[in-house]
Coordinates of C-alpha atoms in Angstrom, one line a residue:
X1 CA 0.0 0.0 0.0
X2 CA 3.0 2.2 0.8
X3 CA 4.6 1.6 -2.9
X4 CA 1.5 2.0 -4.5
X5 CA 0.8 5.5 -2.8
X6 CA 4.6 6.8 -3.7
X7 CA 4.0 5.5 -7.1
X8 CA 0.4 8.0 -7.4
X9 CA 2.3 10.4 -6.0
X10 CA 4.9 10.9 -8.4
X11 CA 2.7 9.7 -11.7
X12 CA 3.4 6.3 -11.9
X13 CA 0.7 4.1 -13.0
X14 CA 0.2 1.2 -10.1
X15 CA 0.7 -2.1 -11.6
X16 CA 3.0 -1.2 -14.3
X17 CA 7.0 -2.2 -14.2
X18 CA 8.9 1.1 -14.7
X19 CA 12.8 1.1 -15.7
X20 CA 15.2 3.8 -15.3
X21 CA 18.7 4.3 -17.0
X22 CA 20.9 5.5 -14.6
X23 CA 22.9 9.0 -16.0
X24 CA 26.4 8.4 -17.2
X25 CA 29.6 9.3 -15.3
X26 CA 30.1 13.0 -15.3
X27 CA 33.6 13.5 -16.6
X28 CA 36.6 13.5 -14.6
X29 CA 37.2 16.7 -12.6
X30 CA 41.4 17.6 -12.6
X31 CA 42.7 17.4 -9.6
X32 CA 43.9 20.9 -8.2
X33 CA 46.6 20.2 -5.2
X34 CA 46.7 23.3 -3.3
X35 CA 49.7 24.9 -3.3
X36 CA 52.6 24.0 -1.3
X37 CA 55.0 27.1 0.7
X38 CA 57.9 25.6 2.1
X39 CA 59.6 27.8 4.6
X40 CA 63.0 27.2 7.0
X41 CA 63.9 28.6 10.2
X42 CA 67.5 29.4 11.7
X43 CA 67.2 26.8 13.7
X44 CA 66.5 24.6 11.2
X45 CA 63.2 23.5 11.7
X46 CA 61.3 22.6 8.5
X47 CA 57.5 24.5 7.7
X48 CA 55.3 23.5 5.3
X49 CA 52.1 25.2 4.3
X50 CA 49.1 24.3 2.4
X51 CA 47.1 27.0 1.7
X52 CA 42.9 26.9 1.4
X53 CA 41.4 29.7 1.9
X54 CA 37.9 30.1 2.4
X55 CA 37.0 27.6 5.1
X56 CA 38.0 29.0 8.3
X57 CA 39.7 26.0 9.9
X58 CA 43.7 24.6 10.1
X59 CA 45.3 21.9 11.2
X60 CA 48.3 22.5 12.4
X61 CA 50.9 19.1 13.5
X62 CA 54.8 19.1 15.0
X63 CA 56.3 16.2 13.1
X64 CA 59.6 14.7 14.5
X65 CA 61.8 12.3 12.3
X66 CA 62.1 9.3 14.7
X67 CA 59.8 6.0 14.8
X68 CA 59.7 2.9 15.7
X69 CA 61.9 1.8 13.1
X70 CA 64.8 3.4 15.5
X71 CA 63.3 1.2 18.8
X72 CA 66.4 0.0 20.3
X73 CA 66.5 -4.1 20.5
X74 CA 64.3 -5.7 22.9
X75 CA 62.3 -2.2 23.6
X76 CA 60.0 -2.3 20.6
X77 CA 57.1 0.0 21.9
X78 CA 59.8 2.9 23.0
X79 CA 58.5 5.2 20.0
X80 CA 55.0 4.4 20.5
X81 CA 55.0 5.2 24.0
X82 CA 56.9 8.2 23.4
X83 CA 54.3 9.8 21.2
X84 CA 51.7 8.9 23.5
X85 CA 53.2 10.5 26.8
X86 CA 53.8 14.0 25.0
X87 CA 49.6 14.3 25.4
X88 CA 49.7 13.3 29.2
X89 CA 51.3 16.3 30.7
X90 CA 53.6 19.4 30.1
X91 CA 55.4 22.4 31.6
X92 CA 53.5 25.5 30.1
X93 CA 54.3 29.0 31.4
X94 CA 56.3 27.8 34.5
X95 CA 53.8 25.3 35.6
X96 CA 53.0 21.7 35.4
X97 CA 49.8 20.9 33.6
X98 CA 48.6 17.2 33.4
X99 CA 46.9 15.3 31.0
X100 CA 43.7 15.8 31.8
X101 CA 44.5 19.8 32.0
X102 CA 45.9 19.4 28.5
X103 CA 42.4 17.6 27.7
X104 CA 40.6 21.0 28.8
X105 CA 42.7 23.0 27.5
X106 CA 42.8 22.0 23.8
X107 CA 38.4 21.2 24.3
X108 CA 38.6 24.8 25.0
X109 CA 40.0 25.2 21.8
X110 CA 37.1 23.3 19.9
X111 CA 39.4 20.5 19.5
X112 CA 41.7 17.5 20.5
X113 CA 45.2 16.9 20.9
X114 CA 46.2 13.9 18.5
X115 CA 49.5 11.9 19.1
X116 CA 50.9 9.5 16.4
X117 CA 53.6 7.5 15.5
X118 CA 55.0 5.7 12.4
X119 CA 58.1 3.7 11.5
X120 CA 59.9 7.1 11.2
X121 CA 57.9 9.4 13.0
X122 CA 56.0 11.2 16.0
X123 CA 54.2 13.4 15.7
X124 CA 51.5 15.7 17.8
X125 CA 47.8 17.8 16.3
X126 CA 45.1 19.8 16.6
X127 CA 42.9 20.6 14.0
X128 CA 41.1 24.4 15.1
X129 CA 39.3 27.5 14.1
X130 CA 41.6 30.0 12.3
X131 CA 41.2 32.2 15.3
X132 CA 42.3 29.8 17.9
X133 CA 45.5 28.8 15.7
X134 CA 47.9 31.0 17.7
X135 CA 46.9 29.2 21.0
X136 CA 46.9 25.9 19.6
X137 CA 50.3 26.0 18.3
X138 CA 51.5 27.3 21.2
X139 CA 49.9 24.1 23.0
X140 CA 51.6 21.8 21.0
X141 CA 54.9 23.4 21.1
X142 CA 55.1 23.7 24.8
X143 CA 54.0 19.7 24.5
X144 CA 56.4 18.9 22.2
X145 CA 59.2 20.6 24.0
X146 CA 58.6 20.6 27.6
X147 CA 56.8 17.4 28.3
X148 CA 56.8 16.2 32.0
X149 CA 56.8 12.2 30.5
X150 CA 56.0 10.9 34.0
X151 CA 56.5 7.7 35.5
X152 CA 52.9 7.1 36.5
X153 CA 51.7 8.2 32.8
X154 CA 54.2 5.3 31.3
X155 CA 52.6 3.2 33.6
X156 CA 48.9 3.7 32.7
X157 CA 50.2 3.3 28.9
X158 CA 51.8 -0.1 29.4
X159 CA 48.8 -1.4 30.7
X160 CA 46.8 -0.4 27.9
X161 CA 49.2 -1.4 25.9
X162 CA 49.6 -4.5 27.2
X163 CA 45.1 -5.0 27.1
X164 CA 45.6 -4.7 23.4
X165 CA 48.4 -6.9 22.8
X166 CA 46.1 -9.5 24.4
X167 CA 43.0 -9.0 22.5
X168 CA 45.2 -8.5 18.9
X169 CA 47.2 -12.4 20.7
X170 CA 43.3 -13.7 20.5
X171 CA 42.8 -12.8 17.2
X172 CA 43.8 -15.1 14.4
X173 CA 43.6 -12.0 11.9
X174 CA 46.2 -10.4 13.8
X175 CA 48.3 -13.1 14.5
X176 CA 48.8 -14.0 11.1
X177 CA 49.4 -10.6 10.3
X178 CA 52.7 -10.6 12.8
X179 CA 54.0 -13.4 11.9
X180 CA 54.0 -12.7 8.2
X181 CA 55.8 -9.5 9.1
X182 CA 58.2 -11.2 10.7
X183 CA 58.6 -14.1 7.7
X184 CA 59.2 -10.9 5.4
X185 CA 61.4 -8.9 7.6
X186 CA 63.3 -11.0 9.6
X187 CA 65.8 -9.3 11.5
X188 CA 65.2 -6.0 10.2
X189 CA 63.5 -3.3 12.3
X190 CA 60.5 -3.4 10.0
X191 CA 60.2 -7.4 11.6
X192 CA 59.9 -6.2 14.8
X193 CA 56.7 -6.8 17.2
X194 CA 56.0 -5.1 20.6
X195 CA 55.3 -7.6 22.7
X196 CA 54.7 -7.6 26.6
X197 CA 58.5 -8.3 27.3
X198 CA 59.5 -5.3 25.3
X199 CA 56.7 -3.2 27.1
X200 CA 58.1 -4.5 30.7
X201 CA 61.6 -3.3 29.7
X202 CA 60.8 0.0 29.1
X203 CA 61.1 2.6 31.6
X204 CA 60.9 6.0 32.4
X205 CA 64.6 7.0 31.2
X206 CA 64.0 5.2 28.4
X207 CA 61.4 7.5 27.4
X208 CA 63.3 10.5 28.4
X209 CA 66.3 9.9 26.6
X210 CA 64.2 9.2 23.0
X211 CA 62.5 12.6 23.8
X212 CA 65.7 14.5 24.1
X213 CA 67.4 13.2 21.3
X214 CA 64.3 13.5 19.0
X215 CA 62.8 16.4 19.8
X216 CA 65.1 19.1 18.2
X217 CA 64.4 21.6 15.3
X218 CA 66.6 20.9 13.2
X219 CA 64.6 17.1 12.7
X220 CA 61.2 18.5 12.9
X221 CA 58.8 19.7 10.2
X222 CA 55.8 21.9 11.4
X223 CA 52.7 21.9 9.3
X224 CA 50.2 23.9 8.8
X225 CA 46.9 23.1 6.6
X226 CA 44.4 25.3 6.1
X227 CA 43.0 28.8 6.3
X228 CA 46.4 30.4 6.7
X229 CA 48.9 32.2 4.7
X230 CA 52.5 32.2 4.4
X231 CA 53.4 35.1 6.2
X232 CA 51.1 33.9 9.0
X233 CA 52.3 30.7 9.3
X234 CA 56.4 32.0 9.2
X235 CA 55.5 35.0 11.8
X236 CA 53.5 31.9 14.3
X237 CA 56.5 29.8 13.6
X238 CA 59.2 32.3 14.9
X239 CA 56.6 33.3 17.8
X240 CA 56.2 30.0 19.1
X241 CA 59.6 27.6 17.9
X242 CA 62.0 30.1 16.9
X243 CA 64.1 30.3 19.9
X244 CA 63.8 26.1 19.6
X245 CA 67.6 25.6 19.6
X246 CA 69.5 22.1 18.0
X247 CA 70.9 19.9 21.4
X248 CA 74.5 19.1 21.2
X249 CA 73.6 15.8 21.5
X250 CA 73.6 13.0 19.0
X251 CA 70.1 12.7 17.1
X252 CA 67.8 9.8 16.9
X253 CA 68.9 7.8 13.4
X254 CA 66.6 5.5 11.9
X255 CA 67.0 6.6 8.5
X256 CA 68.7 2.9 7.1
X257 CA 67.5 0.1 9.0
X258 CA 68.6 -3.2 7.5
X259 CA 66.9 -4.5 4.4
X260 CA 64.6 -7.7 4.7
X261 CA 66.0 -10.5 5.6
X262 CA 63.8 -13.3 4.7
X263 CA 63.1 -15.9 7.0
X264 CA 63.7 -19.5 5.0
X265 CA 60.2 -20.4 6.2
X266 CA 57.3 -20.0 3.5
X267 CA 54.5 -21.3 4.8
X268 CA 53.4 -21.0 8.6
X269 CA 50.6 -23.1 9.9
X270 CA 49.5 -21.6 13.7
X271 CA 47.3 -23.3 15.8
X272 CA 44.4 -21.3 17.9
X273 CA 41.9 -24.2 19.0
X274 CA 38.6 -22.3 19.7
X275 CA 39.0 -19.4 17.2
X276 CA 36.1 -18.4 15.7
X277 CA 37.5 -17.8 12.7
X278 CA 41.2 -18.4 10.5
X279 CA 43.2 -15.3 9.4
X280 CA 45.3 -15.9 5.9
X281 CA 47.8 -13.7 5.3
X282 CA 50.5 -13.5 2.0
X283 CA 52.8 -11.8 1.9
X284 CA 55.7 -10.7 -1.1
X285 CA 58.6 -8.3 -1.8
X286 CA 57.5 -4.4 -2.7
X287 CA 59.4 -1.7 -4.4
X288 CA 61.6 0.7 -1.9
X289 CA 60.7 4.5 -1.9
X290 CA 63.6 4.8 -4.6
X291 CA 63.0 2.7 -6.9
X292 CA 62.1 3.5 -10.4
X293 CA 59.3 1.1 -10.8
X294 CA 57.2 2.7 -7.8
X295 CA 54.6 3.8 -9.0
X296 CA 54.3 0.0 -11.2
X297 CA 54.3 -1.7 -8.1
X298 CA 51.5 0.3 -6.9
X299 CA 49.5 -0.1 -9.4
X300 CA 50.0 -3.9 -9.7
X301 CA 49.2 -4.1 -6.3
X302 CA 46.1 -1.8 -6.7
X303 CA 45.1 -4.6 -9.4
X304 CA 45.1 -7.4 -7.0
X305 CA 43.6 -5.6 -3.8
X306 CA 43.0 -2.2 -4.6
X307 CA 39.1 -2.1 -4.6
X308 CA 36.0 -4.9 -4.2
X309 CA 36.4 -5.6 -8.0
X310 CA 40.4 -6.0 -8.0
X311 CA 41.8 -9.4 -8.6
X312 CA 41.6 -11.0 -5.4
X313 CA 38.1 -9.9 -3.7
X314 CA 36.5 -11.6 -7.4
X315 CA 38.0 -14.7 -6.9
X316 CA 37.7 -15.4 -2.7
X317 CA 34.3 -13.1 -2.2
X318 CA 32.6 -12.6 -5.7
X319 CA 32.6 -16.1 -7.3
X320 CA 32.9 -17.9 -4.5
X321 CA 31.7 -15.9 -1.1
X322 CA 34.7 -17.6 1.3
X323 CA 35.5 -14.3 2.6
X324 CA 33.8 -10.9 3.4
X325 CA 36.6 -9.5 1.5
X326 CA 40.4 -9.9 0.7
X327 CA 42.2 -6.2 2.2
X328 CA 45.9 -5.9 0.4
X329 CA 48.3 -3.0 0.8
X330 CA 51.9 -2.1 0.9
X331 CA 54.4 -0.2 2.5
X332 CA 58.0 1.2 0.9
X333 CA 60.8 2.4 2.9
X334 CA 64.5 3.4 1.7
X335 CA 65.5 0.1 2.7
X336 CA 62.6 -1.6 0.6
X337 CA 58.9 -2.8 0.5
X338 CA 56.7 -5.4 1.0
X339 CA 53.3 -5.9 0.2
X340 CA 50.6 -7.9 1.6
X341 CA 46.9 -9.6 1.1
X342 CA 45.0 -10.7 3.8
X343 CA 41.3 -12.2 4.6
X344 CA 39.6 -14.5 7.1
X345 CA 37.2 -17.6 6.5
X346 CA 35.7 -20.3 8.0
X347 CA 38.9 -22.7 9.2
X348 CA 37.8 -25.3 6.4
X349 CA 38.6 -23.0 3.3
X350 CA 41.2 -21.5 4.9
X351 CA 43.7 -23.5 2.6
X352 CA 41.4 -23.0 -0.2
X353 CA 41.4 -19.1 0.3
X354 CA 45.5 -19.4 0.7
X355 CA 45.7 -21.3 -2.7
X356 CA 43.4 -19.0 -4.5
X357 CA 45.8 -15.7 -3.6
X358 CA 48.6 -17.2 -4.2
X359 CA 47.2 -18.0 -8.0
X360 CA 46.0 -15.1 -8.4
X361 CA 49.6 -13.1 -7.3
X362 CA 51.4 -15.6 -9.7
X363 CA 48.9 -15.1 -12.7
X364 CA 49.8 -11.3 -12.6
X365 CA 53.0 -12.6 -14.3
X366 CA 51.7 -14.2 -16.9
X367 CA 48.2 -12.4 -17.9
X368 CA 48.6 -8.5 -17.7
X369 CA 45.5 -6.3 -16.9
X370 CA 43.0 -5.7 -19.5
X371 CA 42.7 -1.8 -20.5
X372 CA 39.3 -1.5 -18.5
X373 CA 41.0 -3.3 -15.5
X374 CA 44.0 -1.1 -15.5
X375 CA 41.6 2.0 -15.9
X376 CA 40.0 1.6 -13.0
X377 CA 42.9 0.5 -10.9
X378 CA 44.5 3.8 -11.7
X379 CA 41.5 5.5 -11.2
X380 CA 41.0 4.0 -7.6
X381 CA 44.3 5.2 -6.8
X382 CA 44.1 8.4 -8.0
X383 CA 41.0 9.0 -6.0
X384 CA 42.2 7.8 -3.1
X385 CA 44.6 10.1 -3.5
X386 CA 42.6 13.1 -4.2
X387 CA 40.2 12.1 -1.2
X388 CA 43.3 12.7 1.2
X389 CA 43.1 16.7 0.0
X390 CA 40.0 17.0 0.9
X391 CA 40.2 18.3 4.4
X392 CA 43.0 20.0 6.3
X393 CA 43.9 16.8 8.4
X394 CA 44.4 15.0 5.4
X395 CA 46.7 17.2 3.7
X396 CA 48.2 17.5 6.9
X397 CA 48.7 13.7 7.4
X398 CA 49.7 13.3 4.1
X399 CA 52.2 15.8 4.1
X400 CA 53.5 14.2 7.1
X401 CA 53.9 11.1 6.2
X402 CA 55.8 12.2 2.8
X403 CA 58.4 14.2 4.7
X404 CA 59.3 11.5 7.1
X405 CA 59.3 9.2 4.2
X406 CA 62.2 11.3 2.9
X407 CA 59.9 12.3 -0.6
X408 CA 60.5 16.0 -2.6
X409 CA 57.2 17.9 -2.3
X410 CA 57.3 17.9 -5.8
X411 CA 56.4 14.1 -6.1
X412 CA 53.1 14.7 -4.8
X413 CA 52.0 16.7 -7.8
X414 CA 53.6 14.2 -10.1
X415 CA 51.7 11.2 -8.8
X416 CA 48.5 11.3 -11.0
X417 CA 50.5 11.2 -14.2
X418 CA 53.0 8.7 -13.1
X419 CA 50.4 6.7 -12.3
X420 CA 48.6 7.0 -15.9
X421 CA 51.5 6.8 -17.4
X422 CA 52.1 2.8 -16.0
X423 CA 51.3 0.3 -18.7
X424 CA 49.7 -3.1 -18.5
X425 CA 52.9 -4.6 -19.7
X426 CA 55.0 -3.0 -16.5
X427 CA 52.8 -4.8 -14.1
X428 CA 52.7 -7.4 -15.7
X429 CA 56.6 -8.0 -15.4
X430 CA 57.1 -6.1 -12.0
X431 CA 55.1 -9.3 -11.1
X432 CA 57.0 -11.8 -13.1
X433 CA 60.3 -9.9 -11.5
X434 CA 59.5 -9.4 -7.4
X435 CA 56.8 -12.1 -7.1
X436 CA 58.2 -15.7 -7.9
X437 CA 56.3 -18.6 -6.1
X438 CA 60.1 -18.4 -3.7
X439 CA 59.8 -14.8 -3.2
X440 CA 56.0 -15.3 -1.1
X441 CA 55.4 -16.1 2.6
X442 CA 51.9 -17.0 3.3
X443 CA 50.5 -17.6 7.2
X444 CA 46.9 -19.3 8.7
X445 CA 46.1 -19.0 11.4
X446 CA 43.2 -20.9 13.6
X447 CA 41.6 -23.7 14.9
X448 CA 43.4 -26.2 12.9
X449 CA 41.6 -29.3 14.0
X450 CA 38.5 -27.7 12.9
X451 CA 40.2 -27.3 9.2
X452 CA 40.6 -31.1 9.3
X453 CA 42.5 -32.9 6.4
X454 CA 42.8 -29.2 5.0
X455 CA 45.5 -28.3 6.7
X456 CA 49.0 -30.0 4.6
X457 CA 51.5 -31.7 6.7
X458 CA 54.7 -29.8 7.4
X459 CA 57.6 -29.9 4.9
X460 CA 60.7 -28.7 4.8
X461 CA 59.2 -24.9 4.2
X462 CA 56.3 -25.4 6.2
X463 CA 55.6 -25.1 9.8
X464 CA 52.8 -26.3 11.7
X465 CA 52.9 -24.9 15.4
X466 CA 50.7 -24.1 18.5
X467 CA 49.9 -20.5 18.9
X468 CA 51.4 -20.9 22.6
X469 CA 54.5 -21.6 21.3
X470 CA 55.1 -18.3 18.9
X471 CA 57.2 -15.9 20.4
X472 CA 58.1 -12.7 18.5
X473 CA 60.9 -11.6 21.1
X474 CA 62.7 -14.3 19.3
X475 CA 64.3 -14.0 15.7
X476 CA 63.3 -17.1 14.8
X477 CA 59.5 -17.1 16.6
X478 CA 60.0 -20.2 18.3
X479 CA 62.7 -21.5 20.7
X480 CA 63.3 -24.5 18.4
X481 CA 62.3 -24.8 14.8
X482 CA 59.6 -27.3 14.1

C-alpha cells in the first residue's frame, strides 16, 4: 500500500513495471593540489604550508623524524609510548599541567590533541578555528618541547598497551598478520613486534632519553593546513619555535634500517583451537621508496587488492563468497617494500582461500591487466589520493607522512600522471620480477583441527605450530624450529 501511494504520488501508474537508466559518469574533474609554501627557520626546523582559503579551519601538527623503526632491541614500543606521553602532561608557562588539564585546554580550543607515530615518525595535532590557531600551536609546542613524560603516565600506557596486545594475541587475523611480518622482515627493524617483554623493559629514562634526542628543530617539520597564509604561518613559527635551539647531542637515526631478511620459512601453519574464525595472510617483496618502478608496483598491487572488484576480492568473495573480503596493501621504505593480502574464513577453506591468492599473485606474471582493468585500478588510486586533499587533516597527514618518508614535495603533484603513465605490460613484469612462487610467505592461522584434512602436513618450508609456542621476542619465533 506504501509503494502503491509513492507511485500516485509521483505519476506512476500502479501495476505497471517502470525502468530507469541511470545518467552516465560526469567527466573526470582535474585534480587541483593546493599549493605547497615551504619555509626554514635558523634553527633549522622545516615549515610547510598548504594554503585553502575560504574555510575558516587549520590543522596545524609538529612532526619529529624518529619512529619505531629506530626502537632500540628488545624495547619495541619505545617510540609508540613516546608519542603517546607528549599528550599526558607538560610544563607551560612555569607550571606543570597534566593530561587531563591538557584535555581541557585543547576542548577549550574546539578541539583535540592527537599523538601519532610511524616507522619514522612522531608526531602531535590539533585541527582548530583559524582564530584559535595561535593558541593551539603554542599548546603543541610547549607539548612537544617541555613534556613532564611521567613515570605514573608510562605506567597507565603499558597497561593499555599490554590490554591490546592481548586481545590483537586472541585474534587469528592479527596473529597472522605478525608473523607474516616477521617471515618478510626478519631481522630488520621493520620485523619487529612489541610484545609484553618489550613493554616491561621500558622505563621511564627510556622515554626520556628518546624525547631528548628526537625532539630538536633541526629534525622536525611543522605543518600547517588550512586557512592560513604564508606570512602567517612564518611570523607563528618564529613566535612560538624560533628560539627552539638544536641539542649538542647525537640525534635519533633511523634513516637505514637493515633491508629484509627473509626468513627461509614459506609457509606457517599456527594453531588457535577455539577461534572463531582463521586469518590468511601473503605476503611478497615491494618496491623501496627509490625505486624506479614505484609507482608500477603500486599499481599492480592496486590490481590485486586495490578495490571490491580487484583481482583478489573476485576470486575469494565474488565467485565464491569464502570471505567478506580480501584487504591488500603495501608499504615502501629506503630500505625496501613489501606488500601484503590478507582475509579470514571459515577454518575449512582456509587452505582454499590461501591457494586462490597465491594463484592469483602468480597469474599477474603471466596475464597482464585488460585496459578496462588497468583503468580503474588507476582510477582508484588516483582517487584515493585526491580524497586525502579534501580536508586540512588530510593534507596534513599526508604531508607528514611524505616528509618523514624522505619524498620531494614535488612528487606529490607528479603522482596522478605517473600513475597514468604505468602500462599493463610494466605490471605485468614487476610481477614476473618481485613475485616468484620463492619470493611469497603466506600464514593461517586458527583452529586447525576444525580445518581437518585441509590443513597440509609440514615440509621442509612449512611449519605447523601451536599458537602458545610463537614468540616474536625471538628471531626465529620459536625457541626450536619445528
Amino acid at each position: 500500500m506504501l509503494l502503491a501511494a509513492a507511485m500516485a504520488l509521483v505519476g506512476v501508474p500502479s501495476g505497471h513495471a517502470t525502468t530507469t537508466t541511470p545518467p552516465p559518469p560526469a567527466a573526470a574533474r582535474p585534480l587541483a593540489l593546493p599549493p605547497l609554501h615551504e619555509i626554514a627557520l635558523d634553527n633549522g626546523l622545516a615549515t610547510i604550508v598548504a594554503a585553502r582559503p575560504g574555510l575558516p579551519l587549520v590543522t596545524v601538527a609538529i612532526v619529529l623524524r624518529a619512529g619505531a623503526a629506530s626502537d632500540p632491541p628488545g624495547r619495541a614500543g619505545l617510540a609508540a609510548a613516546t608519542a603517546a606521553l607528549l599528550a599526558r602532561g607538560a610544563q607551560r608557562g612555569g607550571r606543570r599541567v597534566d593530561a587531563a588539564a591538557l584535555a581541557r585546554e585543547a576542548e577549550a580550543l574546539g578541539a583535540s590533541l592527537d599523538t601519532a607515530h610511524g616507522w619514522h615518525s612522531v608526531s602531535v595535532s590539533m585541527t582548530v578555528a583559524t582564530p584559535q590557531l595561535d593558541a593551539a600551536l603554542a599548546l603543541l609546542a610547549d607539548v612537544v618541547r617541555h613534556p613532564l613524560l611521567t613515570a605514573d603516565e608510562l605506567a597507565r600506557w603499558r597497561l593499555q598497551a599490554l590490554d591490546e596486545f592481548d586481545v590483537a594475541r586472541a585474534n587469528p587475523a592479527a596473529v597472522a598478520a605478525r608473523v607474516a611480518r616477521r617471515l618478510h622482515w626478519g631481522t630488520s627493524a621493520y620485523g619487529a613486534v612489541t610484545t609484553p617483554a618489550s613493554l616491561w623493559r621500558l622505563t621511564r629514562d627510556d622515554v626520556v632519553a628518546f624525547h631528548r634526542r628526537a625532539a630538536r628543530p633541526d629534525r622536525a617539520l611543522l605543518v600547517l593546513a588550512g586557512d592560513v597564509t604564508p606570512a602567517q604561518a612564518l611570523a607563528l613559527a618564529r613566535r612560538h619555535l624560533g628560539d627552539w635551539r638544536a641539542p649538542t647531542r647525537a640525534a635519533v637515526v633511523d634513516d637505514a634500517p637493515r633491508p629484509a631478511a627473509p626468513m627461509a620459512v614459506r609457509e606457517v601453519w599456527v594453531d588457535m583451537p577455539g577461534a572463531g574464525q582463521s586469518g590468511v595472510v601473503v605476503a611478497a617483496p615491494w618496491a623501496a621508496l627509490g625505486d624506479a618502478d614505484l609507482r608500477v608496483a603500486q599499481v599492480a598491487a592496486a590490481v590485486l587488492g586495490g578495490g571490491y572488484s580487484a583481482r583478489l576480492n573476485q576470486q575469494v568473495r565474488i565467485r565464491r563468497g569464502l570471505s567478506y573480503g580480501v584487504f591488500a596493501d603495501g608499504e615502501a621504505f629506503a630500505a625496501g617494500g613489501w606488500w601484503s593480502a590478507s582475509a579470514q574464513t571459515d577454518h575449512v577453506t582456509a587452505a582454499e582461500v590461501l591457494r586462490l591468492i597465491r594463484a592469483e599473485v602468480e597469474r599477474l606474471a603471466r596475464d597482464a591487466p585488460q585496459p578496462d582493468e588497468l583503468a580503474a585500478r588507476k582510477a582508484a588510486l588516483v582517487g584515493g589520493f585526491a580524497r586525502a586533499w579534501e580536508t586540512t587533516a588530510g593534507i596534513a597527514t599526508l604531508l607528514a607522512g611524505h616528509w618523514a618518508a624522505g619524498r620531494p614535495w614535488g612528487a606529490l603533484a607528479a603522482y596522478p600522471d605517473e600513475i597514468a603513465a604505468v602500462t599493463a605490460e610494466q605490471v605485468r613484469d614487476f610481477a614476473a620480477r618481485r613475485w616468484p612462487t620463492q619470493a611469497l610467505r603466506a600464514v593461517v592461522a586458527g583452529d586447525l583441527a576444525a580445518a581437518g584434512a585441509t590443513v597440509p602436513p609440514p615440509a621442509e618450508h612449512r611449519w605447523r605450530l601451536p599458537h602458545t609456542e610463537l614468540n616474536f621476542d625471538r628471531a626465529l619465533l620459536v625457541a626450536e624450529p619445528p
